[in-house]
Coordinates of C-alpha atoms and ligand atoms in Angstrom, one line a residue:
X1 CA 166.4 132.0 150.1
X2 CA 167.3 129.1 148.2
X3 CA 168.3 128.6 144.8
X4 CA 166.0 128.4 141.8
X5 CA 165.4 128.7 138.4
X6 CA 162.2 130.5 136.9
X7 CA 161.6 130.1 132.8
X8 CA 158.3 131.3 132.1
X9 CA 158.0 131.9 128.5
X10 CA 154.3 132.2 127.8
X11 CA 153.4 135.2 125.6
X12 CA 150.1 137.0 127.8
X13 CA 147.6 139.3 125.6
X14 CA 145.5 140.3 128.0
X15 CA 142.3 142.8 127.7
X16 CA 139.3 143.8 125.9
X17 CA 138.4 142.1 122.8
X18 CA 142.0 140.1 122.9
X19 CA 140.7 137.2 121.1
X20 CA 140.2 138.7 118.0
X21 CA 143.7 138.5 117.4
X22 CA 144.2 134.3 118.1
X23 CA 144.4 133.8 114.2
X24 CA 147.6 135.8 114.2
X25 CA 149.2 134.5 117.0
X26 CA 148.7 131.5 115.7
X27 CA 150.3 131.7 112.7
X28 CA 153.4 134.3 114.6
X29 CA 154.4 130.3 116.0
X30 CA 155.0 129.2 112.8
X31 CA 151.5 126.9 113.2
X32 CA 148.9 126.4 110.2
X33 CA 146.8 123.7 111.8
X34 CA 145.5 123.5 115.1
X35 CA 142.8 121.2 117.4
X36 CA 140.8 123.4 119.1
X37 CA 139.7 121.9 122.7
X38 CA 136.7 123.1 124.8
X39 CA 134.5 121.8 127.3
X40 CA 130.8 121.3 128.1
X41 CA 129.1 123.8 125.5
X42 CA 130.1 127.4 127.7
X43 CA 132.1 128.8 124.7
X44 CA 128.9 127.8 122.4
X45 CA 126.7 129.7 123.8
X46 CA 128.6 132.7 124.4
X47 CA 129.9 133.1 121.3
X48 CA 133.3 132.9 121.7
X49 CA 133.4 129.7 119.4
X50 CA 132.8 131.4 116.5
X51 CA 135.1 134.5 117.0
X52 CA 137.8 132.4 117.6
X53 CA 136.5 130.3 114.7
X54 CA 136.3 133.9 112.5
X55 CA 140.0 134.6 113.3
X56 CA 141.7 131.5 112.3
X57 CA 140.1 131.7 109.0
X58 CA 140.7 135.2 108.6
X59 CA 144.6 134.7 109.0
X60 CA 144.4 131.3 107.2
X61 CA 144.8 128.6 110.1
X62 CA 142.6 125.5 109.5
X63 CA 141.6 123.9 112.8
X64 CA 139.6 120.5 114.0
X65 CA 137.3 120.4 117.0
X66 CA 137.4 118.4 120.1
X67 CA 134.9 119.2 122.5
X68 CA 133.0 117.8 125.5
X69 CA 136.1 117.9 128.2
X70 CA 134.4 118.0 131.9
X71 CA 135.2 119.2 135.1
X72 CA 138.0 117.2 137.0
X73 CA 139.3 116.3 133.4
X74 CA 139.9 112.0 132.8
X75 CA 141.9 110.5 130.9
X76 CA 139.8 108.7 128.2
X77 CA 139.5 112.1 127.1
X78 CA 143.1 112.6 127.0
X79 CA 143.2 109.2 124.6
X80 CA 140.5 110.7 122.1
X81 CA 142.3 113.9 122.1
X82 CA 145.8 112.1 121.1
X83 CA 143.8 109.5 118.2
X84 CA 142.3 113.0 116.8
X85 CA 145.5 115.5 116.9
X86 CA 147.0 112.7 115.4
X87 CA 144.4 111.6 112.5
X88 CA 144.6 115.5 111.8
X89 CA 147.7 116.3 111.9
X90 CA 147.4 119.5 114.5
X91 CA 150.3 121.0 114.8
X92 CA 149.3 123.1 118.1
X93 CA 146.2 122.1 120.6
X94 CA 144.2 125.8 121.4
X95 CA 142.5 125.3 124.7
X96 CA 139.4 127.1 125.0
X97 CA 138.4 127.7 128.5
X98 CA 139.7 126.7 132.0
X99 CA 141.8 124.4 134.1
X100 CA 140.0 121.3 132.8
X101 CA 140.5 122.1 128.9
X102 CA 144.0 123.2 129.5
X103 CA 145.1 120.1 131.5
X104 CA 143.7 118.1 129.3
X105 CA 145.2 119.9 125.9
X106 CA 148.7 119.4 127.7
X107 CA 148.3 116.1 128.6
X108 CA 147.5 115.5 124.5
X109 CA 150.2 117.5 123.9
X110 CA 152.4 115.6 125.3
X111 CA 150.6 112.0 124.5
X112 CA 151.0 112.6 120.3
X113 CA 154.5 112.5 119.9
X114 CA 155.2 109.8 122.4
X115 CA 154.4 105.8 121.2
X116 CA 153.7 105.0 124.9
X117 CA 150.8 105.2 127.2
X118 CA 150.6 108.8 127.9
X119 CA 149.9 108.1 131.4
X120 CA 153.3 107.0 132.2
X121 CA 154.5 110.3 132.2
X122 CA 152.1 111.3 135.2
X123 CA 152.9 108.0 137.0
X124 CA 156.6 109.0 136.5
X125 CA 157.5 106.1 134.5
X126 CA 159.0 108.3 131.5
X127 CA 159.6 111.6 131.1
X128 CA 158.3 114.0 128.6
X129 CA 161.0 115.0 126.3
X130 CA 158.6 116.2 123.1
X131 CA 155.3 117.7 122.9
X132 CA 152.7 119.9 120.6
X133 CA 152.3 123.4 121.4
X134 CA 149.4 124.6 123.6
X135 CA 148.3 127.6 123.6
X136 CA 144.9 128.7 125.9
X137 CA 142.6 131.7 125.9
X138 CA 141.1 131.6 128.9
X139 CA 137.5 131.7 130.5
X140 CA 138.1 131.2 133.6
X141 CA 140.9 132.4 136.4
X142 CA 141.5 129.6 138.6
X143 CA 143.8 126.8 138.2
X144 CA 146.4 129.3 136.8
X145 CA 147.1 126.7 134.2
X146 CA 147.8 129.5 131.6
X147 CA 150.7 130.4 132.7
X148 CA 151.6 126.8 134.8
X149 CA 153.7 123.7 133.1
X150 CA 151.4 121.4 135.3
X151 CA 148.7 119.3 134.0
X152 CA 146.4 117.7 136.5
X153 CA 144.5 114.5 135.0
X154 CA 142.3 111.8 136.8
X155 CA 142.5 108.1 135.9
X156 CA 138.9 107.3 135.4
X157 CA 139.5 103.4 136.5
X158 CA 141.8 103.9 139.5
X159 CA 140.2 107.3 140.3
X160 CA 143.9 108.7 140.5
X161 CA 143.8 112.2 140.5
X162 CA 147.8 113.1 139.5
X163 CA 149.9 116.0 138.5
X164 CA 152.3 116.2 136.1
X165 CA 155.1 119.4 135.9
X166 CA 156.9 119.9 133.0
X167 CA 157.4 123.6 132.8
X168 CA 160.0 123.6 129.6
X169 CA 157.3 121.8 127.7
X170 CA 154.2 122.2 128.8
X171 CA 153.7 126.3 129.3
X172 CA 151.4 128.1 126.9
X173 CA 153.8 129.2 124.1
X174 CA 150.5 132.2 124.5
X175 CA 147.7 132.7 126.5
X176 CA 144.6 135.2 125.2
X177 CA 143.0 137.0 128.8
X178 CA 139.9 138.6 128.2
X179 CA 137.9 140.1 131.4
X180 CA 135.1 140.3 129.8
X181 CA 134.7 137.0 129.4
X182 CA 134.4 135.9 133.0
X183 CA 131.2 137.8 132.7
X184 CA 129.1 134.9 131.9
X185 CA 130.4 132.7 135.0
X186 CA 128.1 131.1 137.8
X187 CA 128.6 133.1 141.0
X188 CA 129.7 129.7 142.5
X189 CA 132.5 129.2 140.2
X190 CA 133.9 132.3 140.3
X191 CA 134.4 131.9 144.3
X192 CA 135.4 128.5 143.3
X193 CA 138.3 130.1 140.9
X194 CA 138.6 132.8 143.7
X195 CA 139.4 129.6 146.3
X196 CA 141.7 128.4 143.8
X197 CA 144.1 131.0 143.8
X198 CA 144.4 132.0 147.4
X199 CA 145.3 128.4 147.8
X200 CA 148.0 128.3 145.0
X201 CA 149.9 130.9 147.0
X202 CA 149.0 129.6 150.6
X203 CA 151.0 126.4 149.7
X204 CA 153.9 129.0 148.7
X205 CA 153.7 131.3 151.5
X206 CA 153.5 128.7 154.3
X207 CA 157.1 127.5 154.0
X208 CA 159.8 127.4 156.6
X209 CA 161.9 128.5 154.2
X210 CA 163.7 132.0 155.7
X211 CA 164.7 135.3 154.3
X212 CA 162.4 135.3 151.9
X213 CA 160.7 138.7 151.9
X214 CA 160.0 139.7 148.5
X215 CA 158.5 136.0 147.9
X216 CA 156.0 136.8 151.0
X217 CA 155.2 140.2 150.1
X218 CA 154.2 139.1 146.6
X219 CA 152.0 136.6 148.5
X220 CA 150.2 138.9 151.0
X221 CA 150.1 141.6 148.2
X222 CA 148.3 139.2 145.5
X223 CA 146.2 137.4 148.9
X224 CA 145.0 141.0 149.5
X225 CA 143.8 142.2 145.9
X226 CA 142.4 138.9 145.7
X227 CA 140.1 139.5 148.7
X228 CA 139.5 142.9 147.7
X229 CA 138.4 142.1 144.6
X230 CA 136.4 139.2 145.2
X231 CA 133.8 141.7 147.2
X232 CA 133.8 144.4 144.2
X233 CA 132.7 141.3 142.0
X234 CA 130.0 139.8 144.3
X235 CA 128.7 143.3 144.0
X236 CA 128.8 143.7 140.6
X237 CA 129.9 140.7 137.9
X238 CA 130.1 143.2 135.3
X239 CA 133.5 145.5 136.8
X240 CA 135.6 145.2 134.3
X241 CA 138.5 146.6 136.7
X242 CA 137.7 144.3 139.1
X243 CA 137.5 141.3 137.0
X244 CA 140.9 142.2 135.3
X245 CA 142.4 142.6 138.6
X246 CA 141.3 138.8 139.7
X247 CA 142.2 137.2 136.1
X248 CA 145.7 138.9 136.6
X249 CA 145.9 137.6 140.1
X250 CA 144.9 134.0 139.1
X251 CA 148.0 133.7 136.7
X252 CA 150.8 135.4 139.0
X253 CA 149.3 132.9 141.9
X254 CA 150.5 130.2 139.9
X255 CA 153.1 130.7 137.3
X256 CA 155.9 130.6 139.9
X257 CA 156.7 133.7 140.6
X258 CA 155.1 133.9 144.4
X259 CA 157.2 130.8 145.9
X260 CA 160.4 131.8 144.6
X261 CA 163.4 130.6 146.4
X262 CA 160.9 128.9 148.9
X263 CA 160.2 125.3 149.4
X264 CA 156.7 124.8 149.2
X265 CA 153.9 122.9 150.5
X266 CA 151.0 121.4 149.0
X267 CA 149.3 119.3 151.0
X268 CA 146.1 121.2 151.1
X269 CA 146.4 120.3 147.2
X270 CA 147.2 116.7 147.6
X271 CA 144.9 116.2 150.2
X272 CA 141.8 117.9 148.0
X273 CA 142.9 116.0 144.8
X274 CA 141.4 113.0 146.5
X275 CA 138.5 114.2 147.8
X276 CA 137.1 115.2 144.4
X277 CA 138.6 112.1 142.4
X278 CA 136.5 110.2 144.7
X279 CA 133.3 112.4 145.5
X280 CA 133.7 114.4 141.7
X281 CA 133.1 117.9 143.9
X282 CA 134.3 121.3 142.2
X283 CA 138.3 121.7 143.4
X284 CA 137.6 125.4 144.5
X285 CA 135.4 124.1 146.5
X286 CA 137.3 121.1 148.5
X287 CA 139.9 123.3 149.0
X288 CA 137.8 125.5 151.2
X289 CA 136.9 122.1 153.1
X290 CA 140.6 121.2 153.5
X291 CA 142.6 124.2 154.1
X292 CA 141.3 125.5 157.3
X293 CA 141.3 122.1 158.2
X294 CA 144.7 121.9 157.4
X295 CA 146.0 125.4 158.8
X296 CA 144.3 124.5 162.0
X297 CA 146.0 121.2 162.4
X298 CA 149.4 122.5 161.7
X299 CA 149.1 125.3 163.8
X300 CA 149.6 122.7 167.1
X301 CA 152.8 121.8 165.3
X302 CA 154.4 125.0 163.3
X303 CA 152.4 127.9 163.9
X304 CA 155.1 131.2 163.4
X305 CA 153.9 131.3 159.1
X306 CA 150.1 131.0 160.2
X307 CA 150.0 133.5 162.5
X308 CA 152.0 136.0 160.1
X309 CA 149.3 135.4 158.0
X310 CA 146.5 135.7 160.4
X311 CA 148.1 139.1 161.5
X312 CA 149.2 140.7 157.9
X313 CA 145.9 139.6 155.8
X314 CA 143.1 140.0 158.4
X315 CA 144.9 142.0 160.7
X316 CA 144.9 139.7 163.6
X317 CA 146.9 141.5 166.3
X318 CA 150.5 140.2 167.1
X319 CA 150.3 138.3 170.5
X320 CA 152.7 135.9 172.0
X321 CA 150.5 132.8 171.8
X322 CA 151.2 131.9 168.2
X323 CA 148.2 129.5 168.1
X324 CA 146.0 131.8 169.0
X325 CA 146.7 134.1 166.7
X326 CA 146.6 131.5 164.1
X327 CA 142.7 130.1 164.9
X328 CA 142.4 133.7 164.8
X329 CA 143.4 133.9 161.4
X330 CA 141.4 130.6 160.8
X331 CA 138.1 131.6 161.8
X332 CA 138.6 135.0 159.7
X333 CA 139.1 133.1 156.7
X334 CA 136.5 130.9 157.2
X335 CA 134.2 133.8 157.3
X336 CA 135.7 135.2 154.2
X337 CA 134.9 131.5 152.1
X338 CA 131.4 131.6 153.4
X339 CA 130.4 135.1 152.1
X340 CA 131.9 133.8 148.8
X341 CA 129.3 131.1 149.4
X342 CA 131.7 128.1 149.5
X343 CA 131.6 125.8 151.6
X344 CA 134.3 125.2 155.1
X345 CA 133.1 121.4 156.2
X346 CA 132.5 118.3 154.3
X347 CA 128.9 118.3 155.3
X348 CA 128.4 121.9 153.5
X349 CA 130.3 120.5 150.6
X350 CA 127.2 117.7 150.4
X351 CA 130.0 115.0 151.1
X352 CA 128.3 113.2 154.4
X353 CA 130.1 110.9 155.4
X354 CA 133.8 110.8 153.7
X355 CA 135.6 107.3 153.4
X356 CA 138.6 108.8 155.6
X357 CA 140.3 105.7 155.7
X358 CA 140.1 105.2 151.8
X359 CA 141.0 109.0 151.1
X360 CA 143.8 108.6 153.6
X361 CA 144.9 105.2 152.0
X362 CA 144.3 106.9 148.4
X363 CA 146.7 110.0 149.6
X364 CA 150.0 108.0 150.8
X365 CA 149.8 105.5 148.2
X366 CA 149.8 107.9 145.6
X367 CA 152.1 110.5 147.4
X368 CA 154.2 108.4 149.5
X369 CA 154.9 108.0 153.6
X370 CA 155.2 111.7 154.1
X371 CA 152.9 114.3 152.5
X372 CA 153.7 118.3 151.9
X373 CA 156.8 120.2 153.7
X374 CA 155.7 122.9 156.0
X375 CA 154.3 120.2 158.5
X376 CA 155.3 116.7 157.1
X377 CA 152.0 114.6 157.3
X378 CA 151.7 111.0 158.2
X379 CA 149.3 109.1 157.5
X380 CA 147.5 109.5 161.0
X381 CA 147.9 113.1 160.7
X382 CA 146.3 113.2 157.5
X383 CA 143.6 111.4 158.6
X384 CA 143.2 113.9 161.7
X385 CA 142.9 116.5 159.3
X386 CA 140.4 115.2 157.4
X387 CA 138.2 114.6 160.6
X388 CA 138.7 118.5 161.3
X389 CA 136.8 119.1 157.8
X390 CA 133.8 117.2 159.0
Ligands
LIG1 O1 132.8 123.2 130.4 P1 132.1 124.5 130.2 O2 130.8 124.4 129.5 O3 133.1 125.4 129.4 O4 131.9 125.1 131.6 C1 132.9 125.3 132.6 C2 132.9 124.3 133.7 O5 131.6 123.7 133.9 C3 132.6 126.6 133.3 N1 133.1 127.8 132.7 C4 134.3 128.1 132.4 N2 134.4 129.3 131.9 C5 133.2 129.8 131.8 C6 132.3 128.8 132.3 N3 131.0 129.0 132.4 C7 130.5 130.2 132.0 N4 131.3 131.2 131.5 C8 132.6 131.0 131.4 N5 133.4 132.0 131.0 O6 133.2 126.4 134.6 C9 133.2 125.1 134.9 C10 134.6 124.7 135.5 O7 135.6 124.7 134.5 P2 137.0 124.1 134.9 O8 137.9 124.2 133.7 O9 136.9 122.8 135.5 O10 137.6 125.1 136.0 P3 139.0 125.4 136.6 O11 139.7 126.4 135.8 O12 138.7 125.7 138.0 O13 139.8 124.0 136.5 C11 139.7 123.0 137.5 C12 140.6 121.9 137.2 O14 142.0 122.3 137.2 C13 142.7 121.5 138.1 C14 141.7 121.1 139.1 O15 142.1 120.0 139.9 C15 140.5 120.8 138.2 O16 140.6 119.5 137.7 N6 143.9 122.2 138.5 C16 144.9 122.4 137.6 C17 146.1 123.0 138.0 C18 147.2 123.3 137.0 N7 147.1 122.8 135.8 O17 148.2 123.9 137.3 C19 146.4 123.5 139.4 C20 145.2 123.5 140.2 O18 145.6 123.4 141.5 C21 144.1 122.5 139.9 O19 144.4 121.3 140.6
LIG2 ZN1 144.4 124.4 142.8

């Protein structure tokens, strides 16, 4: 195991009827002004607007409204955000919803206090040394970015789809988890969130990294109460259990705590990032593309971690042939992605005809020679893997 360090301050308040009690954690982090962010109208027409509204006045937080942030968030957005935190004077950004509003409140957060572009920070020309507080109540598990210091944001001009990770700053200082409210989702994005997650820990659990058991039982654990929930809420939306189960799963997929002394991967990421900067598709949804794309291609190469896999989630039966066992695994989880109703090829995911070479180019020059760790990728290989999505 190697050596690491895990801070993970956020405050969770997770359950029924949690958001009621926003206006009072507000004001517990000393704040008496915040900008509430949301995106395309969900959180209107559900209600929640207005009960979060309700409970800011009732414990005597004034808030301004920014609204209107979209899926695969961009950065004009981020540069709206920072003119209006600023003409208002927020003291803390509340993100109202998922991935998307969260990225982008942290990517504010971070912009107000700084006099520079705030986009230097995710080209890793400065570093972010100051920031507002965030806090989230979510709507959505699926990016984990409730409980993450990442903010992923795309550069609407360049069509740069980059990460920034600045755990000490950028973590909720509280995230609000109410079940209930994943109720109202489209089946598609909650397999999309579903996707999401799995992934978040696949990039942890296929390491080379040894000796690390409890990090890879955390991961098969979490993999398997994903997978079991996910076919209690295809059968009913409404299990509140189930539902709870999945939100909880989404956070502990990404707040750190399943890659643990482990070096990680992340090329599945890297590699998807591109494909919906370019073609704009749902992340969830190009990860299913990529991954078993991916797993397949670095199963020729490193095999032992895709085959444990294969054997301790879908019960593939140890054999000596490593690769076999692995396709094995493949094929199982293809399976699983398709009764979610997600798609596994580039053609089901309505893209017809990638630009390989571009996403290919697009991947190296933003990630450099070699991409991800378990399998380092080359360029060539990373265009072979995105002909085994087609
Ligand atoms: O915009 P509204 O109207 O709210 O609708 C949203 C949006 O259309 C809808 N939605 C959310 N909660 C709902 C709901 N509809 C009905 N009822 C609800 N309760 O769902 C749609 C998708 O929302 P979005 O925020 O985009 O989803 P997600 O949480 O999957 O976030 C995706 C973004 O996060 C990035 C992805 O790349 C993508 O840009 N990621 C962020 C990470 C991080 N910060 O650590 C890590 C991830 O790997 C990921 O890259
Ligand atoms: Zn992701």
């Amino acid at each position: 195991m190697n050596n690491f360090v895990f801070y993970s301050p956020t405050e969770f308040v997770f359950g029924k009827d949690t958001e009621a009690q926003v206006g009072v954690l507000v004001r517990k982090y000393g704040v008496r002004k915040v900008m509430i962010a949301y995106g395309g109208g969900s959180i209107i027409r559900s209600g929640l607007l207005d009960r979060v509204k309700e409970s800011l006045q009732a414990a005597g937080v004034t808030y301004g409204e920014f609204g209107g942030v979209q899926p695969n968030p961009i950065d004009t957005k981020v540069y709206e955000g920072i003119d209006i935190c600023r003409r208002e004077q927020a003291e803390m950004i509340l993100a109202v919803g998922g991935g998307s509003v969260i990225d982008t409140a942290k990517a504010i957060a971070a912009g107000v206090p700084y006099e520079g572009d705030f986009w230097d920070f995710f080209i890793g020309k400065e570093k972010v040394t100051k920031a507002l507080k965030v806090a989230v109540i979510l709507t959505i598990p699926a990016a984990g970015s409730e409980g993450s210091g990442n903010s992923v944001i795309t550069k609407i001009e360049t069509l740069q789809k980059l990460s920034l990770r600045v755990p000490e700053l950028l973590r909720p200082v509280f995230s609000i988890m109410n079940p209930e409210l994943t109720y109202t989702l489209p089946p598609f994005q909650t397999a999309c969130g579903i996707a999401d997650m799995m992934v978040h820990i696949m990039e942890r659990y296929f390491t080379n990294t040894q000796d690390v058991e409890i990090s890879d039982r955390l991961c098969e654990g979490t993999l398997m109460a994903i997978i079991k929930e996910a076919y209690r809420i295809k059968q009913n939306p409404e299990d509140y259990d189930a539902r709870a189960n999945m939100m909880w799963c989404g956070t502990i997929a990404h707040n750190g705590t399943c890659g643990i002394g482990c070096e990680e991967d992340w090329a599945s990421h890297f590699l998807e990032h591109e494909i919906s900067a370019i073609y704009n598709v749902t992340h969830g949804a190009g990860l299913t593309v990529i991954v078993p794309a991916w797993m397949t291609f670095v199963s020729r190469h490193n095999p032992k971690k895709i085959a444990q896999f294969a054997n301790r989630i879908f019960g593939i039966p140890e054999s000596e042939d490593l690769e076999e066992m692995a396709l094995a695994g493949i094929s199982r989880l293809k399976h699983f992605f398709r009764y979610l109703g997600l798609p596994v090829n580039f053609k089901e995911l309505d893209v017809e005809n990638p630009d390989i070479e571009r996403l290919a180019d697009s991947l190296h020059r933003n990630k450099g020679e070699l991409v991800g760790n378990y399998v380092k990728l080359t360029k060539e290989d990373s265009k072979e893997v995105y002909r085994l999505a087609l």
